[in-house]
Protein backbone atom coordinates (compact mmCIF):
# COMPACT_ATOMS: atom_id res chain seq x y z
CA MET A 1 30.85 -4.35 -12.54
CA LEU A 2 27.49 -5.77 -11.47
CA PHE A 3 28.62 -5.59 -7.84
CA LYS A 4 29.44 -1.86 -8.18
CA ARG A 5 26.10 -1.27 -9.85
CA TYR A 6 24.22 -2.62 -6.84
CA LEU A 7 26.63 -1.13 -4.31
CA VAL A 8 25.33 2.39 -5.06
CA ILE A 9 21.95 1.59 -3.47
CA VAL A 10 23.48 0.55 -0.13
CA PRO A 11 23.76 4.06 1.47
CA GLY A 12 20.04 4.77 0.94
CA ILE A 13 19.02 1.36 2.30
CA ILE A 14 21.22 1.90 5.37
CA LEU A 15 19.67 5.34 5.86
CA ALA A 16 16.16 3.85 5.76
CA PHE A 17 17.25 1.21 8.31
CA VAL A 18 18.75 3.87 10.57
CA LEU A 19 15.49 5.85 10.50
CA TYR A 20 13.57 2.66 11.30
CA THR A 21 15.93 1.99 14.24
CA LEU A 22 15.54 5.55 15.52
CA SER A 23 11.76 5.25 15.15
CA GLN A 24 11.73 2.02 17.14
CA GLY A 25 13.94 3.57 19.82
CA LEU A 26 11.79 6.72 20.04
CA ASN A 27 8.68 4.54 20.20
CA ASN A 28 10.09 2.59 23.15
CA ILE A 29 11.15 5.76 24.98
CA ILE A 30 7.73 7.40 24.60
CA GLY A 31 5.52 4.33 25.02
CA ILE A 32 7.45 2.33 27.62
CA GLU A 33 9.74 4.74 29.50
CA LEU A 34 7.49 7.83 29.57
CA LEU A 35 3.96 6.41 29.39
CA GLY A 36 4.75 3.28 31.43
CA TYR A 37 3.27 0.64 29.11
CA THR A 38 4.86 -2.83 28.90
CA LYS A 39 4.38 -2.58 25.11
CA SER A 40 4.29 0.81 23.42
CA PRO A 41 0.81 1.80 22.17
CA ILE A 42 2.41 3.89 19.42
CA SER A 43 3.16 2.53 15.96
CA THR A 44 6.79 2.37 14.83
CA ALA A 45 5.67 2.53 11.18
CA MET A 46 3.81 5.79 11.81
CA ILE A 47 6.84 7.34 13.52
CA ALA A 48 9.06 6.12 10.67
CA ILE A 49 7.07 7.83 7.93
CA LEU A 50 6.75 11.08 9.89
CA MET A 51 10.46 11.04 10.67
CA GLY A 52 11.17 10.35 7.00
CA ILE A 53 9.06 13.34 5.91
CA VAL A 54 10.88 15.64 8.36
CA PHE A 55 14.32 14.32 7.38
CA GLY A 56 13.63 14.39 3.64
CA ASN A 57 12.37 17.99 3.70
CA ILE A 58 15.06 19.43 5.98
CA PHE A 59 18.11 17.83 4.37
CA ARG A 60 18.99 17.62 0.69
CA MET A 61 20.07 14.04 -0.03
CA ARG A 62 22.82 13.10 -2.48
CA GLU A 63 22.02 11.06 -5.58
CA ASP A 64 23.52 7.84 -4.19
CA PHE A 65 21.23 8.05 -1.15
CA LEU A 66 18.20 8.74 -3.34
CA LEU A 67 18.85 5.57 -5.36
CA GLY A 68 18.82 3.43 -2.22
CA VAL A 69 15.75 5.19 -0.81
CA ASP A 70 13.91 4.56 -4.08
CA PHE A 71 15.00 0.90 -4.02
CA THR A 72 13.74 0.56 -0.44
CA GLN A 73 10.27 1.92 -1.12
CA LYS A 74 9.89 -0.20 -4.24
CA TYR A 75 11.57 -3.52 -3.56
CA ILE A 76 12.14 -3.87 0.18
CA LEU A 77 8.48 -2.95 0.58
CA LYS A 78 7.53 -5.86 -1.71
CA LEU A 79 9.87 -8.17 0.20
CA GLY A 80 8.10 -7.16 3.42
CA ILE A 81 4.71 -7.91 1.90
CA ILE A 82 5.90 -11.29 0.63
CA CYS A 83 7.13 -12.12 4.15
CA LEU A 84 3.69 -11.28 5.55
CA GLY A 85 2.40 -14.37 3.72
CA ILE A 86 4.02 -16.53 6.41
CA GLN A 87 1.14 -15.53 8.74
CA LEU A 88 -1.65 -16.90 6.52
CA LYS A 89 -3.14 -20.26 5.63
CA PRO A 90 -4.48 -20.95 2.10
CA PHE A 91 -8.13 -21.24 3.17
CA GLU A 92 -7.83 -17.84 4.90
CA PHE A 93 -6.52 -16.27 1.68
CA LEU A 94 -9.45 -17.72 -0.30
CA LYS A 95 -11.96 -16.72 2.40
CA PHE A 96 -10.78 -13.10 2.49
CA GLY A 97 -10.51 -13.02 -1.30
CA THR A 98 -14.08 -14.06 -2.00
CA VAL A 99 -15.28 -11.38 0.41
CA ALA A 100 -12.94 -8.68 -0.94
CA ILE A 101 -13.55 -9.04 -4.70
CA PRO A 102 -17.18 -7.80 -4.84
CA LEU A 103 -16.28 -4.98 -2.45
CA ILE A 104 -13.36 -3.91 -4.66
CA ILE A 105 -15.51 -3.96 -7.82
CA VAL A 106 -18.18 -1.76 -6.22
CA CYS A 107 -15.53 0.71 -4.99
CA ILE A 108 -13.89 0.93 -8.44
CA LEU A 109 -17.16 1.55 -10.26
CA SER A 110 -18.30 4.16 -7.74
CA VAL A 111 -15.11 6.21 -7.94
CA LEU A 112 -15.10 6.09 -11.75
CA ILE A 113 -18.65 7.46 -11.86
CA ILE A 114 -17.98 10.23 -9.31
CA VAL A 115 -14.76 11.35 -11.00
CA LYS A 116 -16.50 11.37 -14.38
CA LEU A 117 -19.11 13.75 -12.99
CA LEU A 118 -16.52 15.93 -11.26
CA ILE A 119 -14.33 16.62 -14.28
CA LYS A 120 -17.27 18.24 -16.03
CA LYS A 121 -17.70 20.66 -13.12
CA LEU A 122 -14.03 21.42 -12.48
CA LYS A 123 -12.95 21.25 -16.13
CA ILE A 124 -9.73 19.32 -15.64
CA SER A 125 -8.28 17.21 -18.45
CA THR A 126 -9.68 13.75 -19.18
CA ARG A 127 -6.15 12.35 -18.91
CA MET A 128 -5.78 13.79 -15.40
CA ALA A 129 -9.15 12.34 -14.40
CA TYR A 130 -8.14 8.90 -15.72
CA LEU A 131 -4.88 8.96 -13.77
CA ILE A 132 -6.54 10.01 -10.51
CA SER A 133 -9.30 7.45 -11.02
CA ILE A 134 -7.03 4.46 -11.59
CA GLY A 135 -4.64 5.58 -8.85
CA SER A 136 -7.46 5.91 -6.32
CA THR A 137 -9.20 2.67 -7.20
CA VAL A 138 -6.41 0.20 -7.99
CA CYS A 139 -2.88 0.68 -6.72
CA GLY A 140 -1.80 4.29 -6.52
CA THR A 141 1.42 5.39 -8.19
CA THR A 142 2.06 2.06 -9.91
CA ALA A 143 -1.29 2.27 -11.70
CA ILE A 144 -0.64 5.90 -12.68
CA ILE A 145 2.79 5.13 -14.14
CA ALA A 146 1.39 2.10 -16.03
CA THR A 147 -1.51 4.11 -17.47
CA ALA A 148 0.23 7.41 -18.29
CA PRO A 149 2.00 6.41 -21.55
CA ILE A 150 -1.10 4.61 -22.86
CA ILE A 151 -3.32 7.69 -22.57
CA LYS A 152 -0.45 10.02 -23.57
CA ALA A 153 -0.43 11.94 -20.26
CA ASN A 154 2.28 14.60 -19.92
CA LYS A 155 4.75 14.90 -17.04
CA GLY A 156 2.74 17.60 -15.28
CA GLU A 157 -0.40 15.49 -15.26
CA VAL A 158 1.51 12.48 -13.96
CA ALA A 159 3.13 14.61 -11.21
CA TYR A 160 -0.27 16.01 -10.13
CA ALA A 161 -1.84 12.56 -10.02
CA ILE A 162 1.05 11.08 -8.02
CA ALA A 163 0.89 14.06 -5.63
CA ASN A 164 -2.78 13.20 -5.07
CA MET A 165 -1.92 9.63 -4.14
CA THR A 166 0.84 10.84 -1.82
CA VAL A 167 -1.14 13.48 0.05
CA PHE A 168 -4.44 11.69 0.49
CA GLY A 169 -2.85 8.27 0.87
CA ILE A 170 -0.68 9.45 3.77
CA ILE A 171 -3.64 11.25 5.39
CA SER A 172 -5.84 8.15 5.20
CA MET A 173 -2.97 5.91 6.26
CA LEU A 174 -2.50 7.85 9.49
CA ILE A 175 -6.19 8.44 10.30
CA TYR A 176 -8.09 5.38 9.05
CA PRO A 177 -6.65 2.77 11.48
CA TYR A 178 -8.03 4.73 14.44
CA PHE A 179 -11.28 5.66 12.71
CA ALA A 180 -11.87 2.06 11.61
CA ASN A 181 -11.20 0.69 15.09
CA ILE A 182 -13.90 2.97 16.52
CA TYR A 183 -16.39 2.65 13.68
CA PHE A 184 -16.17 -1.13 13.29
CA ASN A 185 -15.74 -1.74 17.02
CA GLY A 186 -12.41 -3.51 16.51
CA ASP A 187 -13.76 -6.22 14.17
CA PRO A 188 -10.64 -7.50 12.32
CA LEU A 189 -12.53 -8.51 9.16
CA PHE A 190 -14.29 -5.21 8.62
CA VAL A 191 -11.28 -3.10 9.62
CA GLY A 192 -8.97 -5.08 7.33
CA LEU A 193 -11.36 -4.89 4.38
CA PHE A 194 -11.81 -1.15 4.91
CA LEU A 195 -8.06 -0.44 5.08
CA GLY A 196 -7.44 -2.64 2.04
CA THR A 197 -10.05 -0.89 -0.11
CA ALA A 198 -10.04 2.72 1.13
CA ILE A 199 -6.29 3.51 1.02
CA HIS A 200 -4.46 4.07 -2.28
CA GLU A 201 -0.90 2.72 -2.26
CA THR A 202 0.24 -0.80 -1.37
CA SER A 203 2.85 0.74 0.94
CA GLN A 204 0.19 2.88 2.63
CA VAL A 205 -2.16 -0.08 3.15
CA ALA A 206 0.70 -2.14 4.57
CA ALA A 207 1.62 0.74 6.89
CA ALA A 208 -1.99 1.27 8.01
CA GLY A 209 -2.36 -2.45 8.71
CA LEU A 210 0.92 -2.46 10.61
CA ILE A 211 -0.11 0.64 12.59
CA TYR A 212 -3.38 -1.09 13.49
CA ASP A 213 -1.57 -4.30 14.46
CA GLN A 214 0.92 -2.41 16.63
CA GLN A 215 -1.74 -0.20 18.22
CA PHE A 216 -4.49 -2.77 18.78
CA ASN A 217 -2.59 -6.09 18.69
CA SER A 218 -4.43 -7.48 15.67
CA PRO A 219 -2.20 -9.33 13.17
CA GLU A 220 -5.36 -10.73 11.55
CA THR A 221 -6.34 -7.20 10.48
CA LEU A 222 -2.92 -6.73 8.88
CA ASN A 223 -3.38 -10.01 7.01
CA ILE A 224 -6.85 -9.12 5.72
CA ALA A 225 -5.81 -5.61 4.67
CA THR A 226 -2.78 -7.01 2.81
CA VAL A 227 -4.77 -9.71 1.00
CA THR A 228 -7.47 -7.21 0.01
CA LYS A 229 -4.90 -4.76 -1.36
CA LEU A 230 -3.03 -7.43 -3.30
CA ILE A 231 -6.29 -8.50 -4.94
CA ARG A 232 -6.93 -4.84 -5.79
CA ASN A 233 -3.49 -4.69 -7.40
CA THR A 234 -4.33 -7.54 -9.77
CA PHE A 235 -7.22 -5.45 -11.14
CA LEU A 236 -4.49 -3.38 -12.81
CA VAL A 237 -4.37 -6.08 -15.48
CA ILE A 238 -8.03 -5.32 -16.30
CA MET A 239 -8.19 -1.57 -15.71
CA VAL A 240 -5.17 -0.43 -17.74
CA PRO A 241 -6.34 -2.12 -21.01
CA LEU A 242 -9.86 -0.82 -20.31
CA PHE A 243 -8.64 2.77 -19.89
CA ALA A 244 -6.49 2.39 -23.00
CA PHE A 245 -9.54 1.30 -24.97
CA LEU A 246 -11.80 4.05 -23.58
CA TYR A 247 -9.27 6.81 -24.21
CA ASN A 248 -8.06 5.63 -27.60
CA ARG A 249 -11.26 4.19 -29.06
CA ASN A 250 -11.57 7.04 -31.54
CA ALA A 251 -7.86 7.11 -32.37
CA THR A 252 -6.34 5.38 -35.35
CA LYS A 253 -3.33 4.12 -33.42
CA THR A 254 -2.68 3.22 -29.81
CA LYS A 255 0.56 2.71 -27.96
CA ASN A 256 1.60 -0.86 -27.43
CA TYR A 257 1.47 -2.14 -23.87
CA SER A 258 2.13 -5.49 -22.28
CA LEU A 259 0.06 -7.10 -19.56
CA LEU A 260 3.21 -8.93 -18.45
CA ASN A 261 4.92 -5.62 -17.73
CA ILE A 262 2.17 -4.34 -15.43
CA PHE A 263 1.30 -7.53 -13.53
CA PRO A 264 2.27 -7.21 -9.82
CA TYR A 265 4.42 -10.32 -9.54
CA PHE A 266 5.12 -9.91 -5.84
CA VAL A 267 1.52 -11.13 -5.33
CA LEU A 268 2.79 -14.54 -6.47
CA GLY A 269 5.59 -14.29 -3.91
CA PHE A 270 3.03 -13.57 -1.19
CA ILE A 271 0.99 -16.65 -2.20
CA GLY A 272 4.21 -18.70 -2.41
CA MET A 273 5.05 -17.75 1.19
CA ILE A 274 1.56 -18.91 2.30
CA ILE A 275 2.17 -22.28 0.61
CA PHE A 276 5.68 -22.49 2.11
CA ARG A 277 4.26 -21.89 5.61
CA ASN A 278 1.66 -24.60 5.25
CA ILE A 279 4.06 -27.17 3.79
CA GLY A 280 6.34 -26.52 6.77
CA ASP A 281 3.45 -26.96 9.21
CA GLN A 282 2.81 -30.41 7.73
CA PHE A 283 6.44 -31.59 7.66
CA PHE A 284 8.00 -30.23 10.87
CA LEU A 285 5.82 -32.08 13.37
CA THR A 286 8.40 -33.49 15.81
CA GLU A 287 9.05 -31.37 18.91
CA ASN A 288 12.62 -30.30 18.07
CA LEU A 289 11.91 -29.55 14.42
CA ASN A 290 8.68 -27.77 15.27
CA GLN A 291 10.50 -25.45 17.69
CA ILE A 292 13.00 -24.54 14.96
CA TRP A 293 10.16 -24.06 12.46
CA GLN A 294 8.13 -21.82 14.81
CA SER A 295 11.24 -19.77 15.55
CA SER A 296 11.83 -19.34 11.80
CA ILE A 297 8.22 -18.22 11.32
CA SER A 298 8.63 -15.68 14.13
CA ASN A 299 11.84 -14.33 12.55
CA ILE A 300 10.18 -13.93 9.15
CA LYS A 301 7.23 -12.10 10.76
CA ASP A 302 9.63 -9.73 12.54
CA SER A 303 11.57 -9.22 9.30
CA ALA A 304 8.34 -8.29 7.49
CA LYS A 305 7.64 -5.52 10.01
CA ILE A 306 11.20 -4.22 9.79
CA PHE A 307 11.11 -4.16 5.97
CA LEU A 308 7.73 -2.39 5.96
CA SER A 309 8.87 0.20 8.50
CA MET A 310 12.03 0.84 6.44
CA ALA A 311 9.84 1.32 3.37
CA MET A 312 7.67 3.80 5.29
CA ALA A 313 10.76 5.83 6.20
CA ALA A 314 11.75 5.79 2.52
CA VAL A 315 8.27 6.92 1.43
CA GLY A 316 8.51 9.78 3.92
CA MET A 317 11.92 10.85 2.63
CA SER A 318 10.56 10.86 -0.94
CA THR A 319 7.65 13.17 -0.05
CA ASN A 320 8.61 16.69 -1.13
CA LEU A 321 6.25 19.13 0.62
CA LYS A 322 7.40 22.09 -1.51
CA ASP A 323 6.40 20.35 -4.73
CA LEU A 324 2.98 19.50 -3.33
CA LYS A 325 2.43 23.08 -2.19
CA SER A 326 3.07 24.51 -5.66
CA MET A 327 0.35 22.49 -7.39
CA GLY A 328 -3.12 23.77 -8.35
CA TYR A 329 -6.16 23.01 -6.22
CA LYS A 330 -8.62 21.50 -8.75
CA PRO A 331 -6.95 18.10 -9.16
CA PHE A 332 -6.63 17.92 -5.39
CA VAL A 333 -10.37 18.50 -5.04
CA VAL A 334 -10.91 15.51 -7.34
CA GLY A 335 -8.39 13.46 -5.34
CA PHE A 336 -10.03 14.40 -2.04
CA VAL A 337 -13.49 13.49 -3.33
CA ALA A 338 -12.11 10.20 -4.71
CA MET A 339 -10.59 9.38 -1.31
CA ILE A 340 -13.85 10.15 0.54
CA THR A 341 -15.91 8.27 -2.07
CA VAL A 342 -13.91 5.06 -1.91
CA GLY A 343 -14.00 5.18 1.91
CA LEU A 344 -17.76 5.77 2.12
CA VAL A 345 -18.56 3.20 -0.56
CA SER A 346 -16.40 0.66 1.25
CA ILE A 347 -18.30 1.25 4.50
CA ILE A 348 -21.76 1.25 2.87
CA THR A 349 -21.02 -1.86 0.81
CA MET A 350 -19.69 -3.78 3.81
CA GLN A 351 -22.76 -2.88 5.84
CA SER A 352 -24.99 -3.98 2.96
CA PHE A 353 -23.16 -7.30 2.59
CA ALA A 354 -22.72 -7.84 6.35
CA LYS A 355 -24.78 -11.02 6.39
CA LEU A 356 -22.64 -12.53 3.63
CA PHE A 357 -19.42 -11.62 5.47
CA LEU A 358 -20.60 -13.11 8.71
């Protein structure tokens, strides 16, 4: 019975893997065969999400495929992020974290203030503004879904807010890696911090970091962007109760919520993989064992990129362009301003704190 329950997700997972494989093949044809590079300068993750968008909007998928696609973008994505931890050492995680935290706090406060001012001008609902704010500043769709029942948001408001994260997250995911490389002159620390703070969804940050790594051969940037985003995700534990208090402070009753239910546990898996890597580095010191260990590390790194590219294909297939087209413009104005604000604040703050970072 349990086996049959999980068997239904297999077709969608296979479909995401097929799209990843096609993306990798197309990448090699264009980058290596046509352009003549020894390594393609094009990102497989970027091709995967674009191919997913095209496939998902041309073909109508059956329910059993949709279940697997949803599983891929939720759980295989997290598995990919956990596997990325194999590339880091504990002191690197702490170093990036101490730099990222003040930057994240400044970005969150700035977006909250700007959105607060905007809703008075555009006259959208306070609930909608809260959803867009927490989605833009913390962790996209996950934050929206966690906040919606607490502030009693309706389905339409949730759909609008999620559409914001989808549209502007994908735009920033595809543009920011190239913009950041030019603006920050290829500095891995600044580029990674920018991608980790200026892009909404965990999947989008992971994709942007992977695109940057594949385009500019900078795994360090991918590491920094991932660490920064995971730290942002943990702010969900603070922001959701805060929004619940602010929205319901004049109400007699509030909905119950649990911090345990909203905590992003895959962050612990990511940290666990860092610890696992460093324990292995200490124990497998002989030549034969070290070769096996280094090969295992390489395989886990490759698996992380495959899982993330599969998740990008799944995100693309889940993006319904018709639904986005039918939505009103005002919430999208707020979402656009929130995206620009968090990007500009990230840049300005990093420049202000440059001496501390260096």
